[in-house]
C-alpha positions as a LaTeX table, in Angstrom:
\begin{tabular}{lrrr}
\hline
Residue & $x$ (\AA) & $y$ (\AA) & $z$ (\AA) \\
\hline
Unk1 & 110.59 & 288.73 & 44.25 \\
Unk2 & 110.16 & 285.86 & 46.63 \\
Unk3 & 108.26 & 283.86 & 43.35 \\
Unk4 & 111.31 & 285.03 & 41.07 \\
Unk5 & 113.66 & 283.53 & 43.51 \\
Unk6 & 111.91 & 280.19 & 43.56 \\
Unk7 & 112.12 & 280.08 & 39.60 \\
Unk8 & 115.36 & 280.70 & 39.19 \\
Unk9 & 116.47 & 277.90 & 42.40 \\
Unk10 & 114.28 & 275.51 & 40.43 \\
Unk11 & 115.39 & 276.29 & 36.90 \\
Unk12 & 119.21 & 275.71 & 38.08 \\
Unk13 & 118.08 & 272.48 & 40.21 \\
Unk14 & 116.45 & 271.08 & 37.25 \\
Unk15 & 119.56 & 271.92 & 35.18 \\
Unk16 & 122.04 & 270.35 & 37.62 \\
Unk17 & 119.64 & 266.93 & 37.45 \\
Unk18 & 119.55 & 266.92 & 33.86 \\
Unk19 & 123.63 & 267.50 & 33.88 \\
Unk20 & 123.26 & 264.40 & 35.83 \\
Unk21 & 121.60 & 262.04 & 33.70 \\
Unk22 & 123.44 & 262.08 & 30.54 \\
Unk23 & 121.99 & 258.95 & 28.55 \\
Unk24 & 121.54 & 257.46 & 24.98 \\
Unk25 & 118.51 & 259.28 & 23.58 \\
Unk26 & 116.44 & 257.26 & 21.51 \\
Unk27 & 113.88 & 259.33 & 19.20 \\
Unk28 & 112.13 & 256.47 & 17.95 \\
Unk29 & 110.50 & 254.07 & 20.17 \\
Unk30 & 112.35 & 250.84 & 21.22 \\
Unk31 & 112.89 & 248.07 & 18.79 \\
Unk32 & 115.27 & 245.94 & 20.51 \\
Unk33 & 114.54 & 242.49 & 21.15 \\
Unk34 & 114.38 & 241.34 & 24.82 \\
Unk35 & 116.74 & 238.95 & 25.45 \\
Unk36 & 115.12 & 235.37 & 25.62 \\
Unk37 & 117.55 & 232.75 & 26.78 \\
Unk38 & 115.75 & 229.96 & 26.03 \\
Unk39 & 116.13 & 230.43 & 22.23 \\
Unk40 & 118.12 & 227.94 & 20.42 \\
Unk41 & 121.31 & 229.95 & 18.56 \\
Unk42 & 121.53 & 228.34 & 15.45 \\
Unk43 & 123.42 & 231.81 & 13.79 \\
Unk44 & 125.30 & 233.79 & 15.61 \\
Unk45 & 126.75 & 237.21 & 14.08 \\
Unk46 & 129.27 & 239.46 & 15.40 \\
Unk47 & 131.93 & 242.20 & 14.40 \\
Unk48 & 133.55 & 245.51 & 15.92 \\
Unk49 & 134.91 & 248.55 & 15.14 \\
Unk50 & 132.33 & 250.54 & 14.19 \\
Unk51 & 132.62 & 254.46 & 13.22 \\
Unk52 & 129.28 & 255.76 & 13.86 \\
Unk53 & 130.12 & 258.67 & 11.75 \\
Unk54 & 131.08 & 256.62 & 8.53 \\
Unk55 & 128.53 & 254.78 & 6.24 \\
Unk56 & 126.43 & 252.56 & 8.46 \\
Unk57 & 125.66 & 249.99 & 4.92 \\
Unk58 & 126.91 & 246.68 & 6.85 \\
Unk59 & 124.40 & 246.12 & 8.76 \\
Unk60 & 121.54 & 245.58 & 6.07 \\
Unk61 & 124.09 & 242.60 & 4.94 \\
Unk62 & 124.06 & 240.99 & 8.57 \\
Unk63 & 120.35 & 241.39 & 8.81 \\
Unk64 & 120.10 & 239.18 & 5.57 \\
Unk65 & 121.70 & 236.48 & 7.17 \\
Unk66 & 118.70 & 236.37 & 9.85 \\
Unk67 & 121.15 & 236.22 & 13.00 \\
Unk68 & 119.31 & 234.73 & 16.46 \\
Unk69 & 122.08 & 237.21 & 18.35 \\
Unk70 & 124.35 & 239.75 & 17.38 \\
Unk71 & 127.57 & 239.78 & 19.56 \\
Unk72 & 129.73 & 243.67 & 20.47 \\
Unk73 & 133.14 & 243.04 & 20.02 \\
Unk74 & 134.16 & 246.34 & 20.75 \\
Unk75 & 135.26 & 249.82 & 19.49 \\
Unk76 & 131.35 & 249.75 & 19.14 \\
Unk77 & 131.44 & 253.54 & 18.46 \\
Unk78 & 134.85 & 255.92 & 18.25 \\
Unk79 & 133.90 & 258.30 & 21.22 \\
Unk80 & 137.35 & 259.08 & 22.14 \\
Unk81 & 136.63 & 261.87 & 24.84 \\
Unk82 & 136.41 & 262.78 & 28.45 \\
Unk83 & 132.79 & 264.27 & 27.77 \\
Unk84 & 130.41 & 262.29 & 28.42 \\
Unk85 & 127.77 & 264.14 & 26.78 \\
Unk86 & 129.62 & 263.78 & 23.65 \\
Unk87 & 129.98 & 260.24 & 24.25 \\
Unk88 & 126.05 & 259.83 & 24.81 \\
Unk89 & 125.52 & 261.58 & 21.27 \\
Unk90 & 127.70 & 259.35 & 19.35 \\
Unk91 & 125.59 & 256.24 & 20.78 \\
Unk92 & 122.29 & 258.15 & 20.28 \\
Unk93 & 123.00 & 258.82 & 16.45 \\
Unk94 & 124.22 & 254.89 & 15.94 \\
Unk95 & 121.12 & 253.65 & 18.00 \\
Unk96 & 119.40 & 255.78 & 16.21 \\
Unk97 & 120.77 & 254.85 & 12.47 \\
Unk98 & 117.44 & 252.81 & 10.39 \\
Unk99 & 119.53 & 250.19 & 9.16 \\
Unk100 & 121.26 & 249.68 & 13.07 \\
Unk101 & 117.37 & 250.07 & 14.67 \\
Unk102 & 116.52 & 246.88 & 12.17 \\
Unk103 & 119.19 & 244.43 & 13.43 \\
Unk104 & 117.72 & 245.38 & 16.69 \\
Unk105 & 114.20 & 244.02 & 15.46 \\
Unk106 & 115.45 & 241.25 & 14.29 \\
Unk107 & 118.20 & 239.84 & 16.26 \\
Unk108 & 118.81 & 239.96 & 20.65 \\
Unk109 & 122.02 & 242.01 & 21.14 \\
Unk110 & 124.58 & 241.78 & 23.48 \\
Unk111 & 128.21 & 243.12 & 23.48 \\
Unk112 & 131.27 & 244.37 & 25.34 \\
Unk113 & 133.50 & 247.19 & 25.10 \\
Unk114 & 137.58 & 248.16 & 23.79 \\
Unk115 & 139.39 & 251.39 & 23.83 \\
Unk116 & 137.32 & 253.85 & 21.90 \\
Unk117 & 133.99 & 252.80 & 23.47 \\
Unk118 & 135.78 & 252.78 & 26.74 \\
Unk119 & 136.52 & 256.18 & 25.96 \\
Unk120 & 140.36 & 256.29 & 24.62 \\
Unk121 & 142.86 & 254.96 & 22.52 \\
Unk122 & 144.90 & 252.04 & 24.45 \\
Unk123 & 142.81 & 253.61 & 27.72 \\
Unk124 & 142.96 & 250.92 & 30.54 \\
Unk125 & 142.26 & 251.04 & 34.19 \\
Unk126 & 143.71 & 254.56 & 35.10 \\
Unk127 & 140.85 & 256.07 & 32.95 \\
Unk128 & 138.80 & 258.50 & 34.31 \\
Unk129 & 135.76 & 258.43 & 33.02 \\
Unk130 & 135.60 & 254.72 & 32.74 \\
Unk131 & 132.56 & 254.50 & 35.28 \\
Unk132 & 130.04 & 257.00 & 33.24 \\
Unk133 & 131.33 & 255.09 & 30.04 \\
Unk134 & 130.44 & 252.07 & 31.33 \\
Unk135 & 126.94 & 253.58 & 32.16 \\
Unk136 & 126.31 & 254.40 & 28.62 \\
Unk137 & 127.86 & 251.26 & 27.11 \\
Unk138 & 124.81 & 249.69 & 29.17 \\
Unk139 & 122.66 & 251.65 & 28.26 \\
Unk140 & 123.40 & 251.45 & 24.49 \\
Unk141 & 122.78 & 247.79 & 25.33 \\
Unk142 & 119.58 & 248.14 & 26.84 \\
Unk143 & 121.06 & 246.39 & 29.78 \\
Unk144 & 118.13 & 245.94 & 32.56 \\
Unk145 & 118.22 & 248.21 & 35.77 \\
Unk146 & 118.90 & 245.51 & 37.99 \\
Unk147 & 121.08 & 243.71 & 36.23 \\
Unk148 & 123.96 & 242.53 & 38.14 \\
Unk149 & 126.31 & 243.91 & 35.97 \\
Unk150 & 125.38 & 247.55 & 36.89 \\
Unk151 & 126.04 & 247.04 & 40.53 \\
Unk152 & 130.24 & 246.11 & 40.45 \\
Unk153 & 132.93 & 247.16 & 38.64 \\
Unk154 & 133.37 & 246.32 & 34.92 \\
Unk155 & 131.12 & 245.28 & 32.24 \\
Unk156 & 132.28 & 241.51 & 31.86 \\
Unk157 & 129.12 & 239.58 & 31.91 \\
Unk158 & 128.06 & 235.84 & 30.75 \\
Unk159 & 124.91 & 234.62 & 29.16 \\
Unk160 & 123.37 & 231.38 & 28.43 \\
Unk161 & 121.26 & 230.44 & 25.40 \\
Unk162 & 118.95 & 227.55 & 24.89 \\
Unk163 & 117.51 & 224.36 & 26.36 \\
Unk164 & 119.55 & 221.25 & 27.88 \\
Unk165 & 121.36 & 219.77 & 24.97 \\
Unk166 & 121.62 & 222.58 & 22.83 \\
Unk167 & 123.00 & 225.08 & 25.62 \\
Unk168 & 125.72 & 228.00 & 24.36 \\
Unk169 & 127.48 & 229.68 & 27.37 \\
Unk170 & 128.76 & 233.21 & 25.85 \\
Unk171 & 131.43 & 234.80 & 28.13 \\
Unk172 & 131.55 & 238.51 & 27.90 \\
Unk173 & 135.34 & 239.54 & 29.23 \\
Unk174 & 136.41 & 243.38 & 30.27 \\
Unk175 & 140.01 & 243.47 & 28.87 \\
Unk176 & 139.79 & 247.54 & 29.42 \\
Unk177 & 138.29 & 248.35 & 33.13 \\
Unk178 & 140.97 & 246.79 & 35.26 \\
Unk179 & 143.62 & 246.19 & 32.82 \\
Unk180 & 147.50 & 247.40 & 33.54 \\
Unk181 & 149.07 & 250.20 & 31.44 \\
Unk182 & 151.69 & 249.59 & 28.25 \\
Unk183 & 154.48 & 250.92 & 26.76 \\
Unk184 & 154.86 & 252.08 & 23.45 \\
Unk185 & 158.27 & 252.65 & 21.01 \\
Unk186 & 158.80 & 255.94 & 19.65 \\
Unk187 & 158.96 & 256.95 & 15.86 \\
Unk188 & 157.70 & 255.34 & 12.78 \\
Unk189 & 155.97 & 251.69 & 13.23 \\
Unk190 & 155.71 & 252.17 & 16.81 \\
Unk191 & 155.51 & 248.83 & 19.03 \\
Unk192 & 153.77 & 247.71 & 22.33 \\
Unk193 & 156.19 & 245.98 & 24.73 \\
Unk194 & 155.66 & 243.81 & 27.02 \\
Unk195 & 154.09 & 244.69 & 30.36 \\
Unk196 & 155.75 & 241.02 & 32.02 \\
Unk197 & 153.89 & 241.27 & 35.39 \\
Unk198 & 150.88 & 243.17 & 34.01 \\
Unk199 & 147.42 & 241.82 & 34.29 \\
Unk200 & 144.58 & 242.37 & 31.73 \\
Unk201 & 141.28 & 240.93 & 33.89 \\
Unk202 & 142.12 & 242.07 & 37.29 \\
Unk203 & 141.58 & 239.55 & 40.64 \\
Unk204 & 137.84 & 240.32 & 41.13 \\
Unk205 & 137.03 & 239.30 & 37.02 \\
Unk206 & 139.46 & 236.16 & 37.30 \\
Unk207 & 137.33 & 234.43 & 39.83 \\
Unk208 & 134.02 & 235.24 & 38.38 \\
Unk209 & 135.59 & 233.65 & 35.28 \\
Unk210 & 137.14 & 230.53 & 36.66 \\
Unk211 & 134.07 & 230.07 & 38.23 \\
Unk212 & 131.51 & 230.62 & 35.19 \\
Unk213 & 133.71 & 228.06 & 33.16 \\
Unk214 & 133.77 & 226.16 & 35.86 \\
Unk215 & 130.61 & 225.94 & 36.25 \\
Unk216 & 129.77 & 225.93 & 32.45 \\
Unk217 & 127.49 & 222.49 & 31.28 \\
Unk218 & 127.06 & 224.36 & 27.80 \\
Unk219 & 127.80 & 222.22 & 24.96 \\
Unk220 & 129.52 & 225.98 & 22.99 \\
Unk221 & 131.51 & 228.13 & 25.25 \\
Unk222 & 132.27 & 231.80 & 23.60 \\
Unk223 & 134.76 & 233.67 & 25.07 \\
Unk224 & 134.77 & 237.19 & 23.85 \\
Unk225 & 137.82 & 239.94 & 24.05 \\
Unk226 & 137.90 & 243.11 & 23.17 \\
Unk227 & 141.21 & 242.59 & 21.47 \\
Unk228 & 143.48 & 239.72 & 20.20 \\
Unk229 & 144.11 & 236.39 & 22.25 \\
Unk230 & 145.69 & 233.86 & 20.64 \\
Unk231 & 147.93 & 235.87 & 17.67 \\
Unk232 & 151.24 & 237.71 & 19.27 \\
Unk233 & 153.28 & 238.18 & 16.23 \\
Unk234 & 151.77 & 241.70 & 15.04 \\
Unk235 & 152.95 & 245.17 & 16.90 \\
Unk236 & 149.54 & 246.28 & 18.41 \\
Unk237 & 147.55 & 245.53 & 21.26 \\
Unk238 & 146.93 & 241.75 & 22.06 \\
Unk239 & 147.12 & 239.63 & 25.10 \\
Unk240 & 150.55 & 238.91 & 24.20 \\
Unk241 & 151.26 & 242.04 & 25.57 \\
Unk242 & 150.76 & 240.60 & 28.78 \\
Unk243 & 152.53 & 237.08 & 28.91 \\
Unk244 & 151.41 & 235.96 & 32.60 \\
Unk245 & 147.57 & 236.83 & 31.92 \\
Unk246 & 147.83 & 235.13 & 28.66 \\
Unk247 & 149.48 & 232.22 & 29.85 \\
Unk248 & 146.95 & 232.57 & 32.70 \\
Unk249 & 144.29 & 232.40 & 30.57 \\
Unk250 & 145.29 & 228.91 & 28.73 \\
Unk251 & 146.03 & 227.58 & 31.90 \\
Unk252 & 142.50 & 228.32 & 33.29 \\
Unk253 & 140.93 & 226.67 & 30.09 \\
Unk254 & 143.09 & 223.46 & 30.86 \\
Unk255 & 141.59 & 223.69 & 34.24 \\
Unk256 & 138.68 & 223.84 & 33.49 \\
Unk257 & 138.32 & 222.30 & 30.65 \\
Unk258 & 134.76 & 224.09 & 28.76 \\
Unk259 & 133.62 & 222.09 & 25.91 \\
Unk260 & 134.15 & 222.97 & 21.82 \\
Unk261 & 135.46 & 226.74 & 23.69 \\
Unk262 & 135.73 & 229.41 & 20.83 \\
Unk263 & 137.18 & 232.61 & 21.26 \\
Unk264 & 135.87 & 235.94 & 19.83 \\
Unk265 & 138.00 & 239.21 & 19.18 \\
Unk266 & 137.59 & 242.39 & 17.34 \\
Unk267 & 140.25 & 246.05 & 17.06 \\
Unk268 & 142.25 & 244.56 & 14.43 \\
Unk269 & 140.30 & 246.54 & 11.36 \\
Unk270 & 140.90 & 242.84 & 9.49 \\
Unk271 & 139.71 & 239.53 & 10.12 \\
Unk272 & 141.26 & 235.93 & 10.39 \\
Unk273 & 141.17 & 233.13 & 11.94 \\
Unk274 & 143.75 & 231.44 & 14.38 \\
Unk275 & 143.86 & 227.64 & 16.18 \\
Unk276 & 146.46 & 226.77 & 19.02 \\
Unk277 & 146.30 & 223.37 & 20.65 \\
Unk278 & 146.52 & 223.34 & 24.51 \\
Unk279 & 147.16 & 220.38 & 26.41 \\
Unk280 & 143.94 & 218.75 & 28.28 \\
Unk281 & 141.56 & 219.76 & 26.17 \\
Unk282 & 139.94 & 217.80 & 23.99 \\
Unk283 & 139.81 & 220.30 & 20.92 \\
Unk284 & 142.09 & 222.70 & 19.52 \\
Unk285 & 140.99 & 226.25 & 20.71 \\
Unk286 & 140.08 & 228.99 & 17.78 \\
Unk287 & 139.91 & 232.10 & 17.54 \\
Unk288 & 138.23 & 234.44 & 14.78 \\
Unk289 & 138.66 & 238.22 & 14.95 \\
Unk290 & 135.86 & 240.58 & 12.96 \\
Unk291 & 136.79 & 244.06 & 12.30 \\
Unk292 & 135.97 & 246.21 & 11.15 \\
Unk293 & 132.04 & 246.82 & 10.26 \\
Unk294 & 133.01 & 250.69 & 8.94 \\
Unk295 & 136.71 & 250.63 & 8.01 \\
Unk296 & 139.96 & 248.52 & 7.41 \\
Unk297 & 143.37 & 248.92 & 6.53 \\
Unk298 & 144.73 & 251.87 & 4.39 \\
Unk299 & 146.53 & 249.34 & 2.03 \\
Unk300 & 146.95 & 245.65 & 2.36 \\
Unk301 & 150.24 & 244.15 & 3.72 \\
Unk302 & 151.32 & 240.69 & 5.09 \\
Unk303 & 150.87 & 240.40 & 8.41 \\
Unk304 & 152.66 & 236.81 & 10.10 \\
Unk305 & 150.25 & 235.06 & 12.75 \\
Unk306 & 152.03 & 231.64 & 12.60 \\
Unk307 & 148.18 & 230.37 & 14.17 \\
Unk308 & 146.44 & 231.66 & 11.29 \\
Unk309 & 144.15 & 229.64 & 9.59 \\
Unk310 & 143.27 & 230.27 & 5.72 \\
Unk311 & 143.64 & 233.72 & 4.79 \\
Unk312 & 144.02 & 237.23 & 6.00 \\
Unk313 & 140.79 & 239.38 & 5.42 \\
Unk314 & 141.85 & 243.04 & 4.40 \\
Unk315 & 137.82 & 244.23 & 3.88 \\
Unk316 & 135.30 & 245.41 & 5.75 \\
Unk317 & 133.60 & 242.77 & 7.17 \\
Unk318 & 131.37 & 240.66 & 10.01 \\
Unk319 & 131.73 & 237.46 & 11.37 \\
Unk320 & 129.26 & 234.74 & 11.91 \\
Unk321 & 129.35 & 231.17 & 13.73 \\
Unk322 & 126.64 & 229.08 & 12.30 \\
Unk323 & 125.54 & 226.01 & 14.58 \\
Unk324 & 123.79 & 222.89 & 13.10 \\
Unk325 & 122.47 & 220.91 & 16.09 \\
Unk326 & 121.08 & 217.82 & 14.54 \\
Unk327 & 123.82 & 215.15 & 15.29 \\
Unk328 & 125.07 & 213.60 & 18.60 \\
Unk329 & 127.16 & 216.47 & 18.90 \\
Unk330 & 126.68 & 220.67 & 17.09 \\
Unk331 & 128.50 & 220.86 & 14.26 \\
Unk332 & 130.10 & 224.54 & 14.36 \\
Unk333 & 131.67 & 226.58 & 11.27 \\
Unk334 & 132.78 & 229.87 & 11.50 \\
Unk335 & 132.13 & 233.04 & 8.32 \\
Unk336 & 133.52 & 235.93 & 7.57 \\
Unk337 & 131.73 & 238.19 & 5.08 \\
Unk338 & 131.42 & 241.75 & 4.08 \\
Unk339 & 129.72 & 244.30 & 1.62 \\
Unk340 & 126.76 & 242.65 & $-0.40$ \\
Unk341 & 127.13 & 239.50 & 1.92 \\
Unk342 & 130.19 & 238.62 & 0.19 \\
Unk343 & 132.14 & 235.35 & 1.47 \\
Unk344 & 135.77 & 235.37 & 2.51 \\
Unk345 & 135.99 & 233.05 & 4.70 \\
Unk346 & 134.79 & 229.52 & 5.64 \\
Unk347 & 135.76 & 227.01 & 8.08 \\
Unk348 & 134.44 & 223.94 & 10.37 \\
Unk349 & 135.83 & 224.47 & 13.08 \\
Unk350 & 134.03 & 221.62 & 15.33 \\
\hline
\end{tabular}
């Protein structure tokens, strides 16, 4: 009895661990390239909004272009649940995918999260689950242990690629762990409004990021969001949602002043890209928005973005910056293609 008694205790304690340590499985053995930061970035590839239960055919077109890093936009899988568990299996079968598991052979991967890898639609810092999701975004990432990122709150991190001269400073922000609740209208075409004193970044991730741009002696600085900066015509989620951290957020890149900065942003299911001018800095400040790798809008429509530059891309698609570092100065121009590599976009930006 006494030997029956011992089973079953162990059984359940081993149960209760296992209940505790919910992570992306991986069936095949690791692929994924170890981040080495003193590789040159000469293409850079990037996108969001990715349904790991729709076709997964994009990412055989990104591996063609031979990317030195793929950046997460966001919406990197639609987990949209208070289960972890369930959350953990929807990163296991993308990270498992053939096609996924050769971009991570090929190319170093980093990312960030929105809402439905955070873990739900327009979710921000009253979120529940937000510290297990965060866990698994990680680990999806093949973040290190003792990475300093797993040891505070958020996932905003910063990375630096290549040698003096030819350095690119890539600024991971967390626009979903600390950020302040909206208001929607009711009915048909519903409409965020404006949180005035809201805050998107939160006190803690401000100062890391005055201080990283600061800081920066990169000759590219990336900023990357899960969702829309510098366009705050359109009735979804954006930054303009939040007029004092937007305005905030110019005024800390007049501060500080980064060099050729470039901003990243994903959720939109289109792509585009938009250029503001802001006083102080030497360059106007872009912005190019990939999504989305699975899925896009219903049917087309016009959209205004009075910062838009070129056209609006209504197809599935990925973006790319390629870098050409053999004069004084990089030369940058920014891609957006889709299905069968197709082109829709090209611009020099820098």
């Amino acid at each position: 009895m006494k030997k029956i008694h011992l089973f079953i205790f162990g059984f359940l304690f081993v149960l209760a661990a296992s209940a505790q340590d919910i992570k992306v499985n991986e069936k095949f053995a690791n692929t994924a390239r170890k981040l080495d930061t003193k590789n040159t970035l000469q293409t850079i590839a990037f996108g969001s909004c990715n349904n790991q239960g729709k076709n997964q055919e994009m990412w055989k077109h990104v591996v063609v272009n031979k990317p030195d890093l793929w950046i997460w936009l966001g919406d990197n899988i639609y987990a949209d649940t208070k289960n972890p568990q369930v959350m953990a299996d929807k990163y296991s079968l993308l990270k498992n995918n053939l096609d996924y598991r050769r971009l991570l052979a090929c190319a170093q991967v980093i990312g960030t999260w929105d809402d439905h890898d955070f873990g739900w639609n327009d979710a921000g810092k009253e979120f529940g689950m937000k510290n297990q999701s965060k866990r698994l975004l990680l680990d999806f990432l093949d973040v290190p242990k003792n990475a300093s990122v797993r040891n505070r709150e958020g996932v905003y991190q910063s990375f630096v690629f290549g040698e003096n001269g030819k350095k690119v400073k890539i600024i991971l922000l967390d626009t979903r762990y600390f950020r302040d609740s909206v208001e929607r209208t009711s009915g048909k075409n519903q409409k965020y409004l404006e949180n005035k004193e809201g805050d998107v970044l939160g006190e803690k991730q401000w100062a890391w990021l005055e201080k990283e741009l600061k800081n920066s002696d990169a000759q590219i600085n990336i900023i990357a969001s899960g969702y829309q900066i510098i366009a705050k015509e359109h009735r979804f989620e954006k930054w303009g949602n939040f007029p004092k951290a937007r305005k905030r957020l110019f005024q800390l890149l007049q501060k500080t002043k980064p060099t050729m900065p470039i901003l990243m942003s994903g959720d939109r299911h289109m792509a585009e890209l938009s250029r503001t001018t802001l006083k102080g800095l030497e360059n106007p400040l872009f912005e190019i928005t990939s999504s989305g790798l699975t899925h896009t809008w219903k049917k087309k429509r016009k959209e205004p973005n009075q910062y838009r530059v070129g056209g609006l891309v209504i197809e599935k698609n990925f973006g790319m910056l390629k870098i050409d570092w053999s004069g004084k100065t990089p030369k940058v121009s920014v891609e957006v293609r889709g299905l069968k590599n197709q082109l829709f976009l090209n611009e020099e930006i820098f």
